[in-house]
């Protein structure tokens, strides 16, 4: 079964070094988390899988890595300064602060009081001074999304790669939103990571590509281990759309706290490129944008008819932290082994597992066995499959249980037969089936190469 509650996941994450509360020794910082030794591996593996599918496996997408600090004018013309806000209300009794649209029956979620302030807009962006003098004139923002830099660098990417429509620009990076009420572990936080694609298409082809990317992204999540019955496609009503969107699909997942958004796929039309492009009179471009007196560039491209157009944009935007939470929720399994025994197993897909292989000596600190373990580990690292761990606890049963719990697909046990008999052999234990297979050391590389290639 999947995780029964968020508490189970939080406990596992802290116990096994996936995710910790930021500044925990000082009472924590609400809505901010740190990824531990195994969490950083899982998160990096999920990002690598996204990058591989978007950039390496396709011939129509380029990558970008842009700065976090953002010019104020970018977020002014993108509409974020005016519209990127949530309605906020305060409870006069308990002094709690909440999003007004999350209040039920007009009562405070903390104390039940109905003595609440009137809702008022609260801008979610983090504002910061730039330069040595804090005079209020030289400021910027920590980016609220990675998308805007893709739009402002559109012309540079096109000029340097000679791309034609349709094509995309992909980026993974940190974003910051001053959430009023961070909640549900890493689901809604103030500092998070996004994996966003801006896919540029000819005007009039946007609706077709919107449908294509919806199907592509659902398939990708299934390939990361999410079951289709735990996924829902939500069509955002017109009156709930973001200020830049013509239409939007949300890929929702059944998290422990409910069915919620995992990834959004928006049709942003030509809103962003149009609003960032230079005043267009002399080019006779048609767009939904306002003429921008501050921009120095015309963010357009020639189509198949050699006509200059501002492309429409389809944006699949994935929350990496929510992705980590989703794959851990799906993989979390409790198994009854009979006779009062049970185990917790994190049945992650092989390519996502933080540790790919654990090499375990049967006897702790035995010099000959440890020497062979180190030799095997170093040889396996050359395969490039990911992290190979050397476990030296001396208790083979506990080592198996630990690696079940963190999702390690294979454990290799080095015993006395390995060093005393010829040909040398080891025992390979499978995480999911617990089946053990004896394999010659000389055949290990081929065995693992085939296993991880499946």
Coordinates of C-alpha atoms in Angstrom, one line a residue, residues 74-244:
X74 CA 10.9 42.0 -16.1
X75 CA 8.3 41.3 -13.4
X76 CA 6.6 44.6 -14.0
X77 CA 6.0 43.8 -17.7
X78 CA 5.2 40.1 -17.0
X79 CA 2.3 41.3 -14.9
X80 CA 3.6 39.8 -11.7
X81 CA 4.0 43.1 -9.8
X82 CA 0.3 43.8 -10.3
X83 CA -1.3 40.3 -10.2
X84 CA 1.0 37.9 -8.3
X85 CA -0.8 38.0 -5.0
X86 CA -3.1 36.0 -2.7
X87 CA -5.9 37.3 -0.6
X88 CA -4.8 37.4 3.1
X89 CA -6.8 37.6 6.3
X90 CA -5.9 37.8 10.0
X91 CA -7.6 36.3 13.0
X92 CA -8.0 39.0 15.6
X93 CA -8.3 36.5 18.4
X94 CA -5.3 34.1 17.9
X95 CA -3.3 36.5 15.6
X96 CA -3.0 33.7 12.9
X97 CA -2.7 34.7 9.3
X98 CA -4.3 32.7 6.5
X99 CA -5.2 32.8 2.8
X100 CA -8.7 34.1 2.6
X101 CA -9.7 31.6 -0.1
X102 CA -8.7 28.7 2.3
X103 CA -11.1 29.9 5.1
X104 CA -14.1 27.6 5.5
X105 CA -17.4 28.7 6.9
X106 CA -15.9 32.1 7.8
X107 CA -14.0 30.5 10.8
X108 CA -10.3 30.7 11.8
X109 CA -8.6 27.3 11.0
X110 CA -6.7 27.7 14.3
X111 CA -9.2 28.7 17.0
X112 CA -12.6 28.7 15.2
X113 CA -13.1 32.4 15.8
X114 CA -15.2 34.4 13.2
X115 CA -13.5 37.7 14.1
X116 CA -11.4 37.9 10.9
X117 CA -10.1 40.9 9.1
X118 CA -11.3 41.7 5.6
X119 CA -9.3 40.0 2.9
X120 CA -6.5 42.1 1.4
X121 CA -4.0 41.4 -1.4
X122 CA -0.6 40.1 -0.4
X123 CA 2.2 40.1 -3.0
X124 CA 4.0 36.8 -3.0
X125 CA 7.4 38.0 -4.4
X126 CA 10.5 38.4 -2.3
X127 CA 11.9 41.9 -2.9
X128 CA 15.6 42.6 -2.3
X129 CA 17.9 45.6 -2.4
X130 CA 20.6 45.4 -5.1
X131 CA 23.8 47.3 -4.5
X132 CA 25.5 48.9 -1.4
X133 CA 22.9 51.6 -0.7
X134 CA 19.4 50.6 0.5
X135 CA 17.6 53.7 -0.8
X136 CA 14.5 52.0 -2.1
X137 CA 15.4 52.8 -5.7
X138 CA 17.8 50.0 -6.6
X139 CA 15.8 46.8 -6.1
X140 CA 15.0 43.5 -7.7
X141 CA 13.2 40.3 -6.9
X142 CA 14.0 36.7 -6.2
X143 CA 12.3 35.1 -9.2
X144 CA 8.8 33.7 -8.5
X145 CA 9.2 31.4 -11.5
X146 CA 12.0 30.3 -13.9
X147 CA 9.9 31.1 -17.0
X148 CA 10.6 34.8 -17.3
X149 CA 14.3 34.5 -18.0
X150 CA 13.5 32.0 -20.8
X151 CA 11.3 34.7 -22.4
X152 CA 13.8 37.5 -21.9
X153 CA 16.6 35.3 -23.3
X154 CA 14.5 34.1 -26.2
X155 CA 16.2 36.1 -28.9
X156 CA 19.7 35.1 -27.7
X157 CA 18.8 31.5 -27.8
X158 CA 17.3 31.8 -31.3
X159 CA 20.3 33.7 -32.6
X160 CA 22.8 31.3 -31.2
X161 CA 21.0 28.1 -32.2
X162 CA 19.1 29.1 -35.4
X163 CA 16.0 27.4 -34.1
X164 CA 12.7 27.4 -36.1
X165 CA 9.2 26.8 -34.8
X166 CA 8.2 24.7 -33.0
X167 CA 11.0 24.4 -30.5
X168 CA 11.5 24.7 -26.7
X169 CA 13.7 26.1 -24.0
X170 CA 14.0 24.1 -20.8
X171 CA 15.2 25.1 -17.4
X172 CA 15.5 23.7 -13.9
X173 CA 16.1 26.1 -11.0
X174 CA 15.1 27.6 -7.7
X175 CA 12.1 29.9 -7.3
X176 CA 10.7 31.9 -4.4
X177 CA 7.2 32.7 -3.2
X178 CA 6.4 34.3 0.1
X179 CA 3.5 31.9 0.8
X180 CA 1.1 33.1 3.5
X181 CA 0.6 29.6 4.9
X182 CA 3.2 27.0 3.8
X183 CA 1.8 23.5 4.6
X184 CA 1.9 19.8 3.9
X185 CA 5.6 19.2 4.3
X186 CA 7.4 20.0 1.0
X187 CA 4.2 20.4 -1.0
X188 CA 3.8 24.2 -0.5
X189 CA 7.0 26.0 0.5
X190 CA 8.6 29.4 0.2
X191 CA 11.8 28.2 -1.6
X192 CA 11.3 25.5 -4.1
X193 CA 12.6 24.1 -7.4
X194 CA 10.9 24.1 -10.8
X195 CA 11.5 22.2 -14.0
X196 CA 9.9 24.3 -16.7
X197 CA 9.6 24.0 -20.5
X198 CA 8.5 26.9 -22.7
X199 CA 7.6 25.4 -26.0
X200 CA 7.2 28.0 -28.8
X201 CA 4.7 27.3 -31.5
X202 CA 3.2 29.1 -34.5
X203 CA 0.0 31.1 -33.6
X204 CA -3.0 29.0 -34.4
X205 CA -1.2 25.7 -33.5
X206 CA -1.2 26.3 -29.7
X207 CA -4.3 24.3 -28.9
X208 CA -3.0 21.2 -30.8
X209 CA 0.4 21.4 -28.9
X210 CA -1.4 22.0 -25.6
X211 CA -3.1 18.6 -26.0
X212 CA 0.1 16.9 -27.1
X213 CA 2.1 18.1 -24.1
X214 CA -0.7 17.0 -21.7
X215 CA -0.4 13.5 -23.0
X216 CA 3.4 13.5 -23.0
X217 CA 3.6 14.7 -19.4
X218 CA 1.2 12.1 -18.1
X219 CA 3.2 9.4 -19.8
X220 CA 6.4 10.7 -18.2
X221 CA 5.0 10.7 -14.7
X222 CA 3.9 7.1 -15.3
X223 CA 7.4 6.3 -16.3
X224 CA 8.6 7.7 -12.9
X225 CA 6.4 5.1 -11.1
X226 CA 3.1 6.9 -10.6
X227 CA 0.1 4.8 -11.2
X228 CA -2.5 6.2 -13.6
X229 CA -5.3 5.6 -11.1
X230 CA -3.6 8.1 -8.8
X231 CA -3.4 10.8 -11.5
X232 CA -6.2 13.2 -12.4
X233 CA -6.3 15.8 -15.2
X234 CA -8.0 19.0 -14.0
X235 CA -9.1 21.6 -16.5
X236 CA -8.8 25.0 -14.9
X237 CA -12.0 27.1 -15.2
X238 CA -11.7 30.3 -17.2
X239 CA -12.3 32.5 -14.2
X240 CA -9.5 30.8 -12.2
X241 CA -6.8 31.1 -14.9
X242 CA -3.5 32.9 -14.3
X243 CA -3.3 36.4 -15.8
X244 CA -1.2 35.1 -18.7

